[in-house]
């Protein structure tokens, strides 16, 4: 996903055996559900495109997330890798998915992240 589209995101929970990975493409968001590391489902989510963010905007988003949803050692894991100015920019954190979904953020990047999380729980 990352090599093809220049971005890849993931979330998983310590309380389940599944996780989600997704990538922004030109025509929408491609989502894959993994169970025990194997792809079990694929779908798309329409309506959003990944904007170009600089390193400062991403660092500000990470700080805001850590302020609003502090690290939980037994929490859910979220992360991403993006192309920023021709370099790979990576983040991995441990926060509560429920906490993340309950907030509206100053960061447009985090609000877009939560938008995809809402797509994950929608039934097609």
Short mmCIF file of N, CA and C in Angstrom, two decimals, residues 35-94:
data_model
loop_
_atom_site.label_atom_id
_atom_site.label_comp_id
_atom_site.label_asym_id
_atom_site.label_seq_id
_atom_site.Cartn_x
_atom_site.Cartn_y
_atom_site.Cartn_z
N UNK A 35 -7.51 -10.52 9.81
CA UNK A 35 -7.77 -11.36 10.97
C UNK A 35 -6.55 -12.26 11.11
N UNK A 36 -5.92 -12.17 12.28
CA UNK A 36 -4.69 -12.91 12.54
C UNK A 36 -3.67 -12.72 11.42
N UNK A 37 -3.60 -11.48 10.90
CA UNK A 37 -2.60 -11.13 9.91
C UNK A 37 -2.95 -11.44 8.46
N UNK A 38 -4.12 -12.05 8.21
CA UNK A 38 -4.51 -12.40 6.85
C UNK A 38 -5.69 -11.54 6.41
N UNK A 39 -5.64 -11.07 5.16
CA UNK A 39 -6.71 -10.23 4.63
C UNK A 39 -8.01 -11.03 4.56
N UNK A 40 -9.05 -10.52 5.24
CA UNK A 40 -10.35 -11.18 5.26
C UNK A 40 -11.42 -10.37 4.53
N UNK A 41 -11.15 -9.11 4.30
CA UNK A 41 -12.13 -8.28 3.61
C UNK A 41 -11.49 -7.03 3.04
N UNK A 42 -12.12 -6.53 1.98
CA UNK A 42 -11.66 -5.29 1.33
C UNK A 42 -12.89 -4.46 1.03
N UNK A 43 -12.73 -3.16 1.16
CA UNK A 43 -13.80 -2.24 0.76
C UNK A 43 -13.21 -0.85 0.57
N UNK A 44 -14.05 0.05 0.11
CA UNK A 44 -13.60 1.43 -0.08
C UNK A 44 -14.51 2.36 0.69
N UNK A 45 -13.98 3.51 0.99
CA UNK A 45 -14.71 4.57 1.67
C UNK A 45 -14.52 5.81 0.79
N UNK A 46 -15.59 6.42 0.40
CA UNK A 46 -15.52 7.57 -0.52
C UNK A 46 -15.50 8.89 0.23
N UNK A 47 -15.16 9.94 -0.48
CA UNK A 47 -15.40 11.28 0.02
C UNK A 47 -14.22 12.06 0.55
N UNK A 48 -13.12 11.43 0.86
CA UNK A 48 -11.97 12.16 1.40
C UNK A 48 -10.74 11.84 0.56
N UNK A 49 -9.89 12.83 0.45
CA UNK A 49 -8.58 12.65 -0.19
C UNK A 49 -7.52 13.05 0.80
N UNK A 50 -6.41 12.38 0.76
CA UNK A 50 -5.31 12.72 1.65
C UNK A 50 -4.67 14.02 1.17
N UNK A 51 -4.59 14.96 2.06
CA UNK A 51 -3.95 16.23 1.74
C UNK A 51 -2.45 16.09 2.01
N UNK A 52 -1.69 17.02 1.51
CA UNK A 52 -0.26 17.05 1.78
C UNK A 52 -0.02 17.76 3.10
N UNK A 53 0.58 17.07 4.03
CA UNK A 53 0.89 17.65 5.33
C UNK A 53 2.40 17.75 5.47
N UNK A 54 2.86 18.79 6.15
CA UNK A 54 4.29 18.88 6.41
C UNK A 54 4.60 18.25 7.77
N UNK A 55 5.88 18.11 8.06
CA UNK A 55 6.29 17.44 9.30
C UNK A 55 5.77 18.17 10.54
N UNK A 56 5.73 19.48 10.52
CA UNK A 56 5.23 20.23 11.69
C UNK A 56 3.76 19.93 11.93
N UNK A 57 2.94 19.91 10.88
CA UNK A 57 1.52 19.62 11.05
C UNK A 57 1.31 18.22 11.61
N UNK A 58 2.11 17.26 11.16
CA UNK A 58 2.00 15.89 11.66
C UNK A 58 2.46 15.81 13.11
N UNK A 59 3.55 16.48 13.45
CA UNK A 59 4.04 16.49 14.84
C UNK A 59 3.01 17.15 15.75
N UNK A 60 2.39 18.25 15.30
CA UNK A 60 1.35 18.90 16.08
C UNK A 60 0.16 17.97 16.29
N UNK A 61 -0.21 17.21 15.26
CA UNK A 61 -1.32 16.25 15.37
C UNK A 61 -0.98 15.17 16.40
N UNK A 62 0.23 14.66 16.36
CA UNK A 62 0.65 13.63 17.31
C UNK A 62 0.62 14.16 18.74
N UNK A 63 1.08 15.39 18.94
CA UNK A 63 1.04 15.99 20.28
C UNK A 63 -0.39 16.18 20.76
N UNK A 64 -1.27 16.63 19.87
CA UNK A 64 -2.67 16.82 20.25
C UNK A 64 -3.32 15.48 20.62
N UNK A 65 -3.04 14.44 19.85
CA UNK A 65 -3.59 13.12 20.16
C UNK A 65 -3.10 12.65 21.51
N UNK A 66 -1.82 12.81 21.79
CA UNK A 66 -1.27 12.35 23.06
C UNK A 66 -1.82 13.15 24.23
N UNK A 67 -2.16 14.43 24.02
CA UNK A 67 -2.79 15.23 25.07
C UNK A 67 -4.22 14.77 25.35
N UNK A 68 -4.99 14.53 24.30
CA UNK A 68 -6.41 14.20 24.47
C UNK A 68 -6.65 12.73 24.78
N UNK A 69 -5.83 11.87 24.26
CA UNK A 69 -5.97 10.42 24.47
C UNK A 69 -4.61 9.86 24.87
N UNK A 70 -4.24 10.03 26.14
CA UNK A 70 -2.91 9.61 26.58
C UNK A 70 -2.62 8.14 26.30
N UNK A 71 -1.35 7.84 26.24
CA UNK A 71 -0.88 6.48 26.00
C UNK A 71 -1.49 5.51 27.00
N UNK A 72 -1.95 4.37 26.49
CA UNK A 72 -2.46 3.28 27.34
C UNK A 72 -1.67 2.03 26.98
N UNK A 73 -0.96 1.49 27.94
CA UNK A 73 -0.12 0.33 27.64
C UNK A 73 -0.93 -0.86 27.17
N UNK A 74 -2.18 -0.97 27.60
CA UNK A 74 -3.03 -2.05 27.11
C UNK A 74 -4.06 -1.51 26.12
N UNK A 75 -3.74 -0.41 25.49
CA UNK A 75 -4.67 0.26 24.59
C UNK A 75 -4.60 -0.27 23.18
N UNK A 76 -5.20 0.48 22.30
CA UNK A 76 -5.22 0.15 20.89
C UNK A 76 -4.02 0.82 20.22
N UNK A 77 -3.59 0.26 19.13
CA UNK A 77 -2.42 0.80 18.44
C UNK A 77 -2.85 1.44 17.13
N UNK A 78 -2.26 2.59 16.85
CA UNK A 78 -2.52 3.28 15.59
C UNK A 78 -1.19 3.76 15.02
N UNK A 79 -1.15 3.87 13.73
CA UNK A 79 0.08 4.36 13.13
C UNK A 79 -0.06 4.61 11.65
N UNK A 80 0.98 5.17 11.08
CA UNK A 80 0.98 5.46 9.65
C UNK A 80 2.40 5.69 9.16
N UNK A 81 2.52 5.62 7.85
CA UNK A 81 3.73 6.01 7.15
C UNK A 81 3.29 6.80 5.93
N UNK A 82 3.89 7.97 5.75
CA UNK A 82 3.52 8.89 4.67
C UNK A 82 4.77 9.39 3.96
N UNK A 83 4.62 9.76 2.73
CA UNK A 83 5.68 10.47 2.01
C UNK A 83 5.53 11.96 2.33
N UNK A 84 6.55 12.55 2.93
CA UNK A 84 6.55 13.98 3.24
C UNK A 84 7.86 14.55 2.69
N UNK A 85 7.73 15.43 1.75
CA UNK A 85 8.91 16.03 1.11
C UNK A 85 9.90 14.98 0.60
N UNK A 86 9.35 13.92 0.01
CA UNK A 86 10.19 12.88 -0.57
C UNK A 86 10.80 11.89 0.40
N UNK A 87 10.44 12.00 1.69
CA UNK A 87 10.97 11.08 2.71
C UNK A 87 9.81 10.36 3.41
N UNK A 88 10.10 9.19 3.92
CA UNK A 88 9.11 8.45 4.70
C UNK A 88 8.99 9.08 6.09
N UNK A 89 7.76 9.34 6.51
CA UNK A 89 7.48 9.89 7.84
C UNK A 89 6.60 8.86 8.54
N UNK A 90 7.07 8.34 9.68
CA UNK A 90 6.36 7.27 10.37
C UNK A 90 5.92 7.69 11.76
N UNK A 91 4.79 7.14 12.19
CA UNK A 91 4.29 7.36 13.54
C UNK A 91 3.63 6.07 14.01
N UNK A 92 3.82 5.75 15.28
CA UNK A 92 3.14 4.64 15.91
C UNK A 92 2.81 5.05 17.33
N UNK A 93 1.56 4.86 17.73
CA UNK A 93 1.15 5.23 19.08
C UNK A 93 0.21 4.21 19.68
N UNK A 94 -0.03 4.34 20.96
CA UNK A 94 -0.92 3.44 21.68
C UNK A 94 -1.93 4.30 22.43
#
